[in-house]
Coordinates of C-alpha atoms in Angstrom, one line a residue:
Chain V
X1 CA 95.8 -20.1 69.6
X2 CA 95.6 -17.7 66.7
X3 CA 97.9 -15.1 65.3
X4 CA 96.6 -11.5 65.2
X5 CA 98.1 -8.9 63.0
X6 CA 98.0 -5.7 65.0
X7 CA 97.9 -2.7 62.7
X8 CA 98.5 1.0 63.1
X9 CA 95.4 3.0 62.8
X10 CA 97.2 6.0 61.6
X11 CA 100.4 7.2 59.9
X12 CA 103.3 8.4 62.0
X13 CA 106.7 7.7 63.5
X14 CA 107.4 4.8 65.9
X15 CA 108.3 6.7 69.1
X16 CA 108.9 3.8 71.4
X17 CA 108.2 0.1 71.8
X18 CA 107.3 -0.7 75.4
X19 CA 107.1 -4.5 74.9
X20 CA 109.5 -7.3 73.9
X21 CA 109.0 -10.5 71.9
X22 CA 107.7 -13.3 74.2
X23 CA 106.1 -10.8 76.6
X24 CA 102.6 -11.5 77.9
X25 CA 100.2 -8.6 77.5
X26 CA 96.7 -7.9 78.4
X27 CA 94.0 -6.3 76.2
X28 CA 94.5 -2.6 75.8
X29 CA 98.1 -2.7 76.9
X30 CA 100.2 -0.4 74.6
X31 CA 102.4 -2.4 72.2
X32 CA 103.9 0.4 70.2
X33 CA 103.8 4.2 70.7
X34 CA 103.4 6.2 67.5
X35 CA 104.2 9.9 67.3
X36 CA 101.5 11.4 65.1
X37 CA 99.9 14.8 65.2
X38 CA 102.4 15.9 67.9
X39 CA 101.1 13.2 70.2
X40 CA 102.4 9.9 71.5
X41 CA 99.5 7.6 70.6
X42 CA 99.5 3.9 71.7
X43 CA 98.7 1.0 69.4
X44 CA 97.1 -1.3 71.9
X45 CA 96.7 -5.1 72.2
X46 CA 93.2 -6.0 70.8
X47 CA 93.1 -8.8 73.3
X48 CA 95.2 -10.8 75.8
X49 CA 98.1 -12.6 74.3
X50 CA 101.8 -13.0 73.8
X51 CA 104.0 -10.8 71.6
X52 CA 105.1 -13.1 68.8
X53 CA 106.9 -10.6 66.6
X54 CA 107.6 -6.9 66.5
X55 CA 107.6 -5.7 62.9
X56 CA 108.9 -2.1 63.4
X57 CA 111.7 -0.3 65.0
X58 CA 112.0 3.0 66.8
X59 CA 112.1 5.9 64.4
X60 CA 110.4 4.0 61.5
X61 CA 107.9 5.8 59.5
X62 CA 104.7 3.8 59.4
X63 CA 101.5 4.1 57.4
X64 CA 97.8 3.6 58.4
X65 CA 97.0 -0.1 58.2
X66 CA 100.6 -1.3 58.5
X67 CA 101.2 -4.4 60.7
X68 CA 103.4 -3.4 63.6
X69 CA 103.1 -6.4 65.9
X70 CA 102.0 -10.0 65.6
X71 CA 100.2 -11.2 68.7
X72 CA 99.6 -14.8 69.6
X73 CA 96.2 -15.0 71.3
Chain M
X1 CA 24.9 -33.1 67.9
X2 CA 26.0 -29.5 67.5
X3 CA 29.2 -28.1 69.0
X4 CA 29.0 -26.6 72.4
X5 CA 30.8 -23.5 73.7
X6 CA 33.2 -25.8 75.5
X7 CA 33.9 -27.6 72.2
X8 CA 34.7 -24.3 70.5
X9 CA 36.9 -23.2 73.4
X10 CA 38.7 -26.5 73.2
X11 CA 39.2 -26.0 69.5
X12 CA 40.7 -22.5 70.2
X13 CA 43.0 -24.0 72.8
X14 CA 44.1 -26.7 70.3
X15 CA 44.9 -24.0 67.7
X16 CA 46.9 -22.1 70.3
X17 CA 48.8 -25.2 71.4
X18 CA 49.7 -25.9 67.8
X19 CA 51.6 -22.7 67.5
X20 CA 53.2 -22.9 70.9
X21 CA 56.7 -24.3 71.5
X22 CA 55.2 -27.3 73.3
X23 CA 53.1 -28.0 70.2
X24 CA 56.2 -27.8 67.9
X25 CA 58.8 -30.1 69.5
X26 CA 60.6 -30.7 66.2
X27 CA 61.1 -27.0 65.7
X28 CA 62.3 -26.6 69.3
X29 CA 64.7 -29.4 68.9
X30 CA 66.3 -27.7 65.9
X31 CA 66.9 -24.6 68.0
X32 CA 68.4 -26.6 70.8
X33 CA 70.7 -28.3 68.4
X34 CA 72.3 -25.0 67.5
X35 CA 72.1 -23.5 71.0
X36 CA 69.6 -20.9 70.1
X37 CA 66.2 -19.9 71.7
X38 CA 62.8 -20.0 70.0
X39 CA 61.1 -16.8 69.0
X40 CA 58.6 -17.3 71.8
X41 CA 61.3 -17.9 74.4
X42 CA 62.9 -14.6 73.4
X43 CA 59.7 -12.7 73.7
X44 CA 59.1 -14.2 77.2
X45 CA 62.6 -13.1 78.3
X46 CA 62.4 -9.7 76.8
X47 CA 59.1 -8.7 78.6
X48 CA 58.1 -8.4 82.2
X49 CA 56.8 -11.8 83.2
X50 CA 53.2 -12.5 82.0
X51 CA 52.9 -9.1 80.3
X52 CA 52.9 -10.0 76.7
X53 CA 49.6 -10.0 74.7
X54 CA 50.1 -11.7 71.4
X55 CA 48.2 -10.6 68.3
X56 CA 47.9 -12.5 65.0
X57 CA 49.1 -15.8 66.5
X58 CA 46.4 -17.7 64.7
X59 CA 46.9 -16.3 61.2
X60 CA 47.6 -18.6 58.3
X61 CA 50.1 -17.8 55.5
X62 CA 49.0 -16.5 52.1
X63 CA 48.4 -19.6 50.0
X64 CA 46.9 -17.8 47.1
X65 CA 49.1 -19.0 44.3
X66 CA 50.6 -22.2 42.9
X67 CA 54.0 -22.1 44.7
X68 CA 52.5 -21.2 48.1
X69 CA 49.5 -23.6 48.1
X70 CA 51.0 -26.1 50.6
X71 CA 52.8 -23.7 52.9
X72 CA 52.8 -24.5 56.6
X73 CA 53.7 -21.4 58.6
X74 CA 52.5 -21.1 62.2
X75 CA 51.7 -17.4 63.0
X76 CA 53.2 -16.8 59.5
X77 CA 56.6 -17.0 61.1
X78 CA 56.3 -13.9 63.3
X79 CA 55.3 -13.6 66.9
X80 CA 53.8 -10.1 67.4
X81 CA 52.2 -8.2 70.2
X82 CA 52.5 -5.8 73.1
X83 CA 54.1 -6.3 76.5
X84 CA 55.9 -4.4 79.2
X85 CA 59.6 -3.8 79.7
X86 CA 60.6 -2.2 83.0
X87 CA 56.8 -1.6 83.5
X88 CA 56.4 0.4 80.2
X89 CA 54.5 -0.9 77.2
X90 CA 56.5 -1.9 74.1
X91 CA 55.4 -3.4 70.8
X92 CA 57.5 -6.3 69.5
X93 CA 57.9 -8.6 66.7
X94 CA 60.0 -11.8 66.8
X95 CA 60.8 -13.7 63.6
X96 CA 60.6 -17.4 63.9
X97 CA 63.5 -19.0 62.1
X98 CA 61.9 -22.4 62.3
X99 CA 59.1 -21.3 60.0
X100 CA 60.3 -21.2 56.4
X101 CA 63.7 -19.9 57.5
X102 CA 62.2 -16.8 59.2
X103 CA 61.1 -15.5 55.8
X104 CA 58.8 -12.6 55.8
X105 CA 55.4 -13.5 54.3
X106 CA 52.5 -11.3 53.3
X107 CA 50.6 -11.9 56.5
X108 CA 53.5 -11.4 58.8
X109 CA 54.1 -8.1 56.9
X110 CA 50.6 -7.0 57.8
X111 CA 51.1 -8.0 61.4
X112 CA 54.3 -5.8 61.5
X113 CA 52.3 -3.0 59.9
X114 CA 49.7 -3.2 62.7
X115 CA 52.5 -3.0 65.4
X116 CA 53.9 0.1 63.7
X117 CA 50.4 1.6 63.8
X118 CA 50.2 0.8 67.6
X119 CA 53.6 2.4 68.2
X120 CA 52.7 5.4 66.1
X121 CA 49.2 6.0 67.6
X122 CA 50.0 5.0 71.1
X123 CA 53.5 6.4 71.3
X124 CA 55.2 3.2 72.3
X125 CA 58.7 1.9 71.4
X126 CA 59.0 -0.7 68.7
X127 CA 61.3 -3.7 69.1
X128 CA 62.1 -6.3 66.4
X129 CA 63.9 -9.5 67.2
X130 CA 65.0 -10.7 63.8
X131 CA 66.4 -13.8 62.4
X132 CA 65.8 -15.0 58.9
X133 CA 66.1 -14.4 55.2
X134 CA 64.2 -11.6 53.7
X135 CA 61.1 -11.7 51.7
X136 CA 59.5 -15.1 51.4
X137 CA 60.6 -16.4 48.0
X138 CA 57.4 -18.4 47.5
X139 CA 55.5 -15.0 47.7
X140 CA 58.1 -12.8 46.1
X141 CA 58.8 -14.6 42.8
X142 CA 55.3 -13.7 41.6
X143 CA 54.7 -10.2 40.2
X144 CA 51.0 -10.3 41.1
X145 CA 52.1 -10.2 44.7
X146 CA 55.5 -8.5 44.6
X147 CA 54.6 -5.6 42.3
X148 CA 52.6 -4.1 45.2
X149 CA 55.8 -4.1 47.3
X150 CA 55.5 -3.6 51.1
X151 CA 54.7 -0.4 52.8
X152 CA 56.8 -1.5 55.8
X153 CA 59.7 0.9 55.1
X154 CA 57.4 3.9 54.8
X155 CA 55.7 2.7 58.0
X156 CA 59.0 2.3 59.9
X157 CA 60.3 5.7 58.6
X158 CA 57.1 7.2 60.0
X159 CA 58.1 6.1 63.5
X160 CA 61.6 7.5 63.3
X161 CA 62.2 10.2 65.9
X162 CA 58.8 9.6 67.4
X163 CA 59.3 6.4 69.3
X164 CA 62.5 4.5 70.1
X165 CA 63.1 1.8 67.5
X166 CA 65.2 -1.2 68.2
X167 CA 66.4 -4.2 66.2
X168 CA 68.1 -7.3 67.6
X169 CA 69.7 -9.4 64.9
X170 CA 69.6 -12.8 66.7
X171 CA 71.0 -15.0 64.0
X172 CA 71.1 -14.8 60.3
X173 CA 70.1 -11.3 59.3
X174 CA 71.1 -10.7 55.7
X175 CA 68.7 -8.8 53.4
X176 CA 65.3 -8.0 55.0
X177 CA 66.4 -7.9 58.7
X178 CA 69.3 -5.7 57.8
X179 CA 67.0 -3.3 55.9
X180 CA 64.7 -3.1 58.9
X181 CA 67.6 -2.5 61.2
X182 CA 68.9 0.3 59.0
X183 CA 65.9 2.4 60.1
X184 CA 66.3 1.7 63.8
X185 CA 67.9 3.8 66.6
X186 CA 69.6 0.9 68.3
X187 CA 70.8 -2.4 66.6
X188 CA 72.3 -5.2 68.7
X189 CA 73.8 -8.4 67.4
X190 CA 75.4 -11.6 68.7
X191 CA 79.1 -12.0 68.2
X192 CA 79.8 -15.3 66.4
X193 CA 76.1 -16.0 65.7
X194 CA 74.5 -13.0 64.0
X195 CA 75.1 -11.8 60.5
X196 CA 74.0 -8.7 58.7
X197 CA 74.3 -7.4 55.2
X198 CA 72.6 -6.7 52.0
X199 CA 72.8 -10.3 50.8
X200 CA 74.2 -13.5 52.2
X201 CA 77.0 -15.7 50.9
X202 CA 74.8 -17.8 48.5
X203 CA 73.6 -14.7 46.6
X204 CA 77.0 -13.1 46.7
X205 CA 78.5 -16.2 45.1
X206 CA 75.7 -16.4 42.5
X207 CA 75.9 -12.7 41.7
X208 CA 79.6 -12.0 41.9
X209 CA 81.3 -15.4 42.1
X210 CA 83.0 -14.3 45.4
X211 CA 83.2 -17.0 47.9
X212 CA 83.0 -15.9 51.5
X213 CA 81.7 -17.3 54.8
X214 CA 78.7 -15.7 56.3
X215 CA 80.7 -14.7 59.4
X216 CA 83.4 -13.0 57.3
X217 CA 80.8 -11.3 55.2
X218 CA 78.4 -10.1 57.8
X219 CA 79.6 -11.0 61.3
X220 CA 80.1 -8.6 64.2
X221 CA 83.7 -7.9 63.3
X222 CA 82.6 -6.3 60.1
X223 CA 79.1 -5.0 60.8
X224 CA 79.5 -3.8 64.4
X225 CA 83.2 -3.0 64.8
X226 CA 84.3 -2.0 61.3
X227 CA 81.1 -0.5 59.8
X228 CA 79.0 0.4 62.8
X229 CA 75.7 -0.7 61.3
X230 CA 75.1 -2.5 64.5
X231 CA 75.5 -0.4 67.7
X232 CA 76.5 -3.3 70.0
X233 CA 77.8 -6.8 69.7
X234 CA 77.2 -9.1 72.7
X235 CA 78.0 -12.7 73.5
X236 CA 74.7 -14.2 74.5
X237 CA 71.0 -13.9 73.8
X238 CA 70.4 -12.9 77.4
X239 CA 72.9 -10.1 77.1
X240 CA 71.2 -9.1 73.9
X241 CA 67.7 -8.9 75.4
X242 CA 69.1 -7.1 78.5
X243 CA 70.8 -4.6 76.2
X244 CA 67.4 -3.7 74.7
X245 CA 65.9 -3.1 78.1
X246 CA 68.9 -1.0 79.1
X247 CA 68.8 1.1 75.9
X248 CA 65.1 1.8 76.4
X249 CA 65.6 2.7 80.1
X250 CA 67.3 6.0 79.2
X251 CA 64.5 7.1 76.8
X252 CA 61.0 8.4 77.0
X253 CA 58.2 6.3 75.5
X254 CA 58.0 8.8 72.7
X255 CA 59.2 12.2 71.7
X256 CA 56.3 13.9 73.4
X257 CA 57.3 12.7 76.8
X258 CA 60.3 13.6 79.0
X259 CA 63.2 11.1 79.6
X260 CA 62.7 9.1 82.7
X261 CA 64.6 10.6 85.7
X262 CA 65.3 8.0 88.4
X263 CA 66.3 8.4 92.0
X264 CA 70.1 8.7 92.4
X265 CA 72.1 8.0 95.5
X266 CA 75.4 9.1 94.0
X267 CA 75.9 12.6 95.4
X268 CA 75.7 15.5 93.0
X269 CA 78.6 17.2 94.7
X270 CA 80.9 14.1 94.6
X271 CA 84.4 15.5 93.9
X272 CA 86.8 12.8 92.6
X273 CA 90.5 13.7 93.0
X274 CA 91.3 11.2 90.2
X275 CA 90.1 13.8 87.7
X276 CA 93.1 16.0 88.7
X277 CA 95.5 13.4 87.2
X278 CA 93.5 11.7 84.5
X279 CA 94.2 14.4 81.9
X280 CA 98.0 15.1 81.5
X281 CA 98.8 18.8 81.1
X282 CA 101.4 17.7 78.5
X283 CA 99.4 17.6 75.3
X284 CA 101.7 15.0 73.8
X285 CA 100.5 12.4 76.3
X286 CA 97.2 10.6 75.7
X287 CA 94.8 9.2 78.3
X288 CA 91.6 7.2 78.4
X289 CA 88.6 9.5 78.1
X290 CA 86.3 6.6 79.2
X291 CA 87.7 7.0 82.7
X292 CA 86.7 10.7 82.7
X293 CA 83.2 9.8 81.7
X294 CA 82.9 7.0 84.3
X295 CA 84.1 9.4 87.0
X296 CA 81.7 12.2 86.1
X297 CA 78.5 10.2 85.5
X298 CA 76.3 8.5 88.1
X299 CA 78.0 5.3 89.3
X300 CA 77.2 2.4 87.0
X301 CA 75.1 4.5 84.6
X302 CA 77.3 4.6 81.5
X303 CA 76.0 2.6 78.5
X304 CA 78.3 3.0 75.5
X305 CA 76.9 2.8 72.0
X306 CA 79.0 1.6 69.1
X307 CA 81.9 0.8 71.5
X308 CA 83.8 -1.1 68.8
X309 CA 83.3 1.3 66.0
X310 CA 85.1 4.6 65.4
X311 CA 86.7 4.3 68.8
X312 CA 88.3 7.7 68.5
X313 CA 84.8 9.0 69.3
X314 CA 82.9 7.8 72.4
X315 CA 79.1 8.0 72.4
X316 CA 77.3 6.9 75.6
X317 CA 74.1 7.2 77.4
X318 CA 74.6 8.0 81.1
X319 CA 72.9 9.6 84.0
X320 CA 73.7 12.8 85.9
X321 CA 71.8 13.0 89.2
X322 CA 69.4 10.4 87.8
X323 CA 68.7 12.4 84.6
X324 CA 69.5 10.6 81.3
X325 CA 72.0 12.4 79.2
X326 CA 74.0 11.7 76.0
X327 CA 77.7 12.1 76.2
X328 CA 79.9 12.3 73.2
X329 CA 83.7 12.7 73.6
X330 CA 86.9 12.5 71.7
X331 CA 89.1 9.5 72.8
X332 CA 92.8 10.5 72.6
X333 CA 93.8 6.9 73.0
X334 CA 92.5 6.1 69.5
X335 CA 93.9 8.0 66.6
X336 CA 94.6 10.8 69.0
X337 CA 90.8 11.5 69.2
X338 CA 90.8 13.0 65.7
X339 CA 87.5 13.5 63.8
X340 CA 87.4 11.2 60.8
X341 CA 84.3 10.4 58.7
X342 CA 83.3 7.4 60.9
X343 CA 83.7 9.5 64.1
X344 CA 81.6 12.3 62.6
X345 CA 78.8 10.0 61.5
X346 CA 78.9 8.1 64.8
X347 CA 78.5 11.4 66.8
X348 CA 76.0 12.9 64.4
X349 CA 73.6 9.9 64.6
X350 CA 73.9 9.9 68.4
X351 CA 73.2 13.6 68.6
X352 CA 70.1 13.2 66.4
X353 CA 68.8 10.4 68.6
X354 CA 69.4 12.4 71.8
X355 CA 67.8 15.5 70.3
X356 CA 64.8 13.5 69.1
X357 CA 64.1 12.1 72.6
X358 CA 65.1 15.0 74.7
X359 CA 68.3 13.9 76.3
X360 CA 70.6 16.8 77.2
X361 CA 74.0 16.6 75.5
X362 CA 77.4 16.7 77.1
X363 CA 80.4 17.2 74.8
X364 CA 83.8 16.4 76.3
X365 CA 86.4 18.0 74.0
X366 CA 90.0 17.0 73.4
X367 CA 90.2 17.3 69.7
X368 CA 93.4 17.7 67.7
X369 CA 91.4 18.5 64.6
X370 CA 89.5 17.0 61.7
X371 CA 91.4 14.3 59.8
X372 CA 93.5 15.5 56.8
X373 CA 95.2 14.0 53.8
X374 CA 94.2 12.0 50.7
X375 CA 92.9 9.0 52.7
X376 CA 90.7 11.3 54.7
X377 CA 89.4 13.0 51.6
X378 CA 88.7 9.7 50.0
X379 CA 86.1 9.1 52.7
X380 CA 84.2 12.1 51.6
X381 CA 85.1 13.8 54.9
X382 CA 84.5 17.3 53.4
X383 CA 80.8 16.3 53.3
X384 CA 80.6 13.8 56.1
X385 CA 82.0 16.1 58.7
X386 CA 79.1 18.4 57.6
X387 CA 76.6 15.9 59.0
X388 CA 78.1 16.6 62.5
X389 CA 77.9 20.4 62.1
X390 CA 74.4 19.9 60.8
X391 CA 73.1 17.8 63.7
X392 CA 74.8 20.1 66.2
X393 CA 73.1 23.0 64.4
X394 CA 69.6 21.7 64.5
X395 CA 69.7 20.1 68.0
X396 CA 67.7 22.0 70.6
X397 CA 68.3 19.9 73.7
X398 CA 70.5 21.5 76.4
X399 CA 74.1 21.3 75.5
X400 CA 77.1 21.5 77.9
X401 CA 80.5 21.6 76.3
X402 CA 83.7 21.0 78.3
X403 CA 87.1 21.5 76.8
X404 CA 89.4 19.2 78.7
X405 CA 92.5 19.9 76.7
X406 CA 92.9 20.5 73.0
X407 CA 90.2 22.5 71.3
X408 CA 91.7 22.8 67.8
X409 CA 90.3 24.1 64.6
X410 CA 87.1 23.1 62.9
X411 CA 86.9 20.1 65.1
X412 CA 86.5 22.4 68.1
X413 CA 83.5 24.0 66.4
X414 CA 82.0 20.6 65.4
X415 CA 82.2 19.4 69.0
X416 CA 80.2 22.4 70.1
X417 CA 83.0 24.3 71.9
X418 CA 82.5 27.9 73.0
X419 CA 79.7 29.7 71.3
X420 CA 79.7 27.5 68.1
X421 CA 76.3 26.1 68.8
X422 CA 75.0 28.3 71.6
X423 CA 75.8 25.8 74.3
X424 CA 73.7 26.1 77.4
X425 CA 77.1 26.3 79.2
X426 CA 80.6 26.4 77.7
X427 CA 83.3 25.3 80.1
X428 CA 87.0 24.5 80.1
X429 CA 89.3 22.7 82.4
X430 CA 92.6 24.5 83.4
X431 CA 94.4 22.2 80.9
X432 CA 92.4 23.6 78.0
X433 CA 94.4 24.8 75.0
X434 CA 92.3 26.4 72.3
X435 CA 93.3 27.7 68.9
X436 CA 92.7 27.3 65.2
X437 CA 95.2 24.6 64.5
X438 CA 98.1 22.8 66.1
X439 CA 100.6 25.4 67.2
X440 CA 103.6 23.9 65.4
X441 CA 101.5 23.6 62.3
X442 CA 100.4 27.2 62.5
X443 CA 104.0 28.5 62.9
X444 CA 105.1 26.4 59.9
X445 CA 102.2 27.7 57.7
X446 CA 102.0 31.3 58.7
X447 CA 105.5 32.2 60.0
X448 CA 107.9 30.1 57.9
X449 CA 109.3 33.2 56.0
X450 CA 109.7 34.9 59.4
X451 CA 111.8 32.2 61.1
X452 CA 113.7 31.2 58.0
X453 CA 114.9 34.7 57.7
X454 CA 116.1 34.7 61.3
X455 CA 119.8 34.2 62.2
X456 CA 118.9 31.0 64.0
X457 CA 115.7 29.7 62.3
X458 CA 115.1 26.9 64.7
X459 CA 115.4 29.1 67.7
X460 CA 113.1 31.6 66.2
X461 CA 110.6 28.8 65.4
X462 CA 110.7 27.6 69.0
X463 CA 110.3 31.2 70.2
X464 CA 107.2 31.7 68.0
X465 CA 105.7 28.4 69.2
X466 CA 106.1 29.4 72.8
X467 CA 104.7 32.9 72.1
X468 CA 101.6 31.4 70.5
X469 CA 101.3 28.7 73.2
X470 CA 101.2 31.6 75.7
X471 CA 98.0 32.9 74.3
X472 CA 96.0 29.7 73.9
X473 CA 95.4 28.8 77.5
X474 CA 92.2 28.2 79.4
X475 CA 92.5 31.6 81.1
X476 CA 93.0 33.3 77.7
X477 CA 89.8 31.6 76.5
X478 CA 88.0 32.9 79.6
X479 CA 89.4 36.4 79.2
X480 CA 87.7 36.8 75.8
X481 CA 84.5 35.3 77.1
X482 CA 84.6 32.5 74.6
X483 CA 83.9 30.2 77.5
X484 CA 81.5 30.8 80.4
X485 CA 84.0 29.5 83.0
X486 CA 87.1 27.6 83.7
X487 CA 86.4 25.0 86.4
X488 CA 88.1 22.7 88.7
X489 CA 87.7 19.3 87.0
X490 CA 86.3 17.9 90.2
X491 CA 83.3 20.2 90.0
X492 CA 82.3 19.1 86.5
X493 CA 79.7 16.6 87.8
X494 CA 78.0 19.1 90.1
X495 CA 78.0 21.9 87.5
X496 CA 76.6 19.7 84.8
X497 CA 73.8 18.4 87.1
X498 CA 72.9 21.9 88.2
X499 CA 73.1 23.3 84.6
X500 CA 70.6 20.7 83.3
X501 CA 68.4 21.1 86.4
X502 CA 68.2 24.8 85.8
X503 CA 67.7 24.7 82.0
X504 CA 64.4 24.4 80.1
X505 CA 64.1 21.1 78.2
X506 CA 64.9 22.9 74.9
X507 CA 67.2 25.7 73.7
X508 CA 65.7 28.3 71.5
X509 CA 65.6 27.2 67.9
X510 CA 66.9 30.0 65.6
X511 CA 65.6 28.4 62.4
X512 CA 62.6 30.1 60.7
X513 CA 59.5 27.9 60.1
X514 CA 60.5 25.6 57.3
X515 CA 59.3 22.3 55.8
X516 CA 62.5 20.4 56.9
X517 CA 66.2 20.9 57.0
X518 CA 68.4 18.9 54.5
X519 CA 71.1 16.7 55.9
X520 CA 74.4 17.0 54.0
X521 CA 74.4 13.2 53.6

């Protein structure tokens, strides 16, 4: 088991968070939806795992490279 | 008693046995201990059975000076020769890591040079299976030898765009192997086993005091996924060798031949209803462009290059009615599909390769624009995006552009939308929305004074946005003849197949006779 810091690839606003801590996710499942460039863009799970911690809340402004979720894989 | 012919033949056989895996059990055992194959096993698996003819197997290393006097180096550490892959001749070199750490000696260098000559004169692909250090230190730390340098890079550059060039980094590949790979069209590495980079951890520590593991420094996470200097990272040696064969299967033997068209049992007029729902009309919603590509192309024919790098841009070989094509597409799922420096370079290199080898291009467009802001400027995007314009500008293979949804700004031009690069056919889906920039952004830039002066500024802003949106539709694009047609998404496959079947192999080149164009980077 290892912890993965899932980062946002781009700056924007957290639009929605479709997962909860403890939830099992598969690779490519959306973890956080970011509103950027007038689009709702997913930050997806880089691999299968369990959501360990969510580091952002809806409405937060985030920057590129910011850790949004810690995934246990 | 003098030697007979049979004695001489026996001596030859003994010499051959000595360089074979069977004759080098200790070397084979070292490979087994680390779960890796020998150079000769790799060659055997790469080529059609029994087709490989080795050259230079019996060479001895250069022992011409003090430090190299006692070197033992079977085949000088490189297995070289010609064989067949999928029935077609290919020249290959495999470095032997069990010989002086896979270092490149003077004689192996000459063997490589001869393979390059074969590839150049016979018009055959060149494949290098690399694993080792760089230059052999025993040779290199002597100016009498090193001052002459090696002509290998000039030789490899002479092949570029003439024959497909492939490097597989099959283990350690810092320095020399990475330099060789840099001139190749396709580079594949093994995740968790291969490393690439200018210099390995020992030199990095000696030169910069930085301590770092070889995996962190040059593993697939960095070199394939983050930097894209490898086009593909795979898990096993078998996958690696299969990837080479697959890559070559889309390409002609050389730029003078046409790409290999194969029989296709996937109907040209297959209409997949899934295409009606894959792209949401609401441009706020993203979708997976890979599904669009999979649906349009011949079943099972999509071979993605650089899948882990610049994932906002998809580049893939595929077939349409059996004809190899190069597809490049914005991926809305990643960064909204925006064009940043990495995406531009990824697409530009891919377009250059397709143009060199005659593969028609398909551009699938859903582009919110070219990346903006200080972080984007710090990547030199103002220049790096120019490489994409440049390659689109000089490519002469047939080009089909399809605007699926957003066709915004300079990114729309760069992707070859409309008449930007005289596409063979310029198409749009009914969901296309084409304009110079995001509509909200345009209203804020150009009409701020207008709506701020209104009794209800937000209502006026919304009104302006709706007004502009009402003149950016697919039918608006068709009305001005910026696109050739708006099509039912389900007809995309058939129209692309027919377009390429009806087009000459090259579009007219508008450039006057010149020595060469100059790439922006």
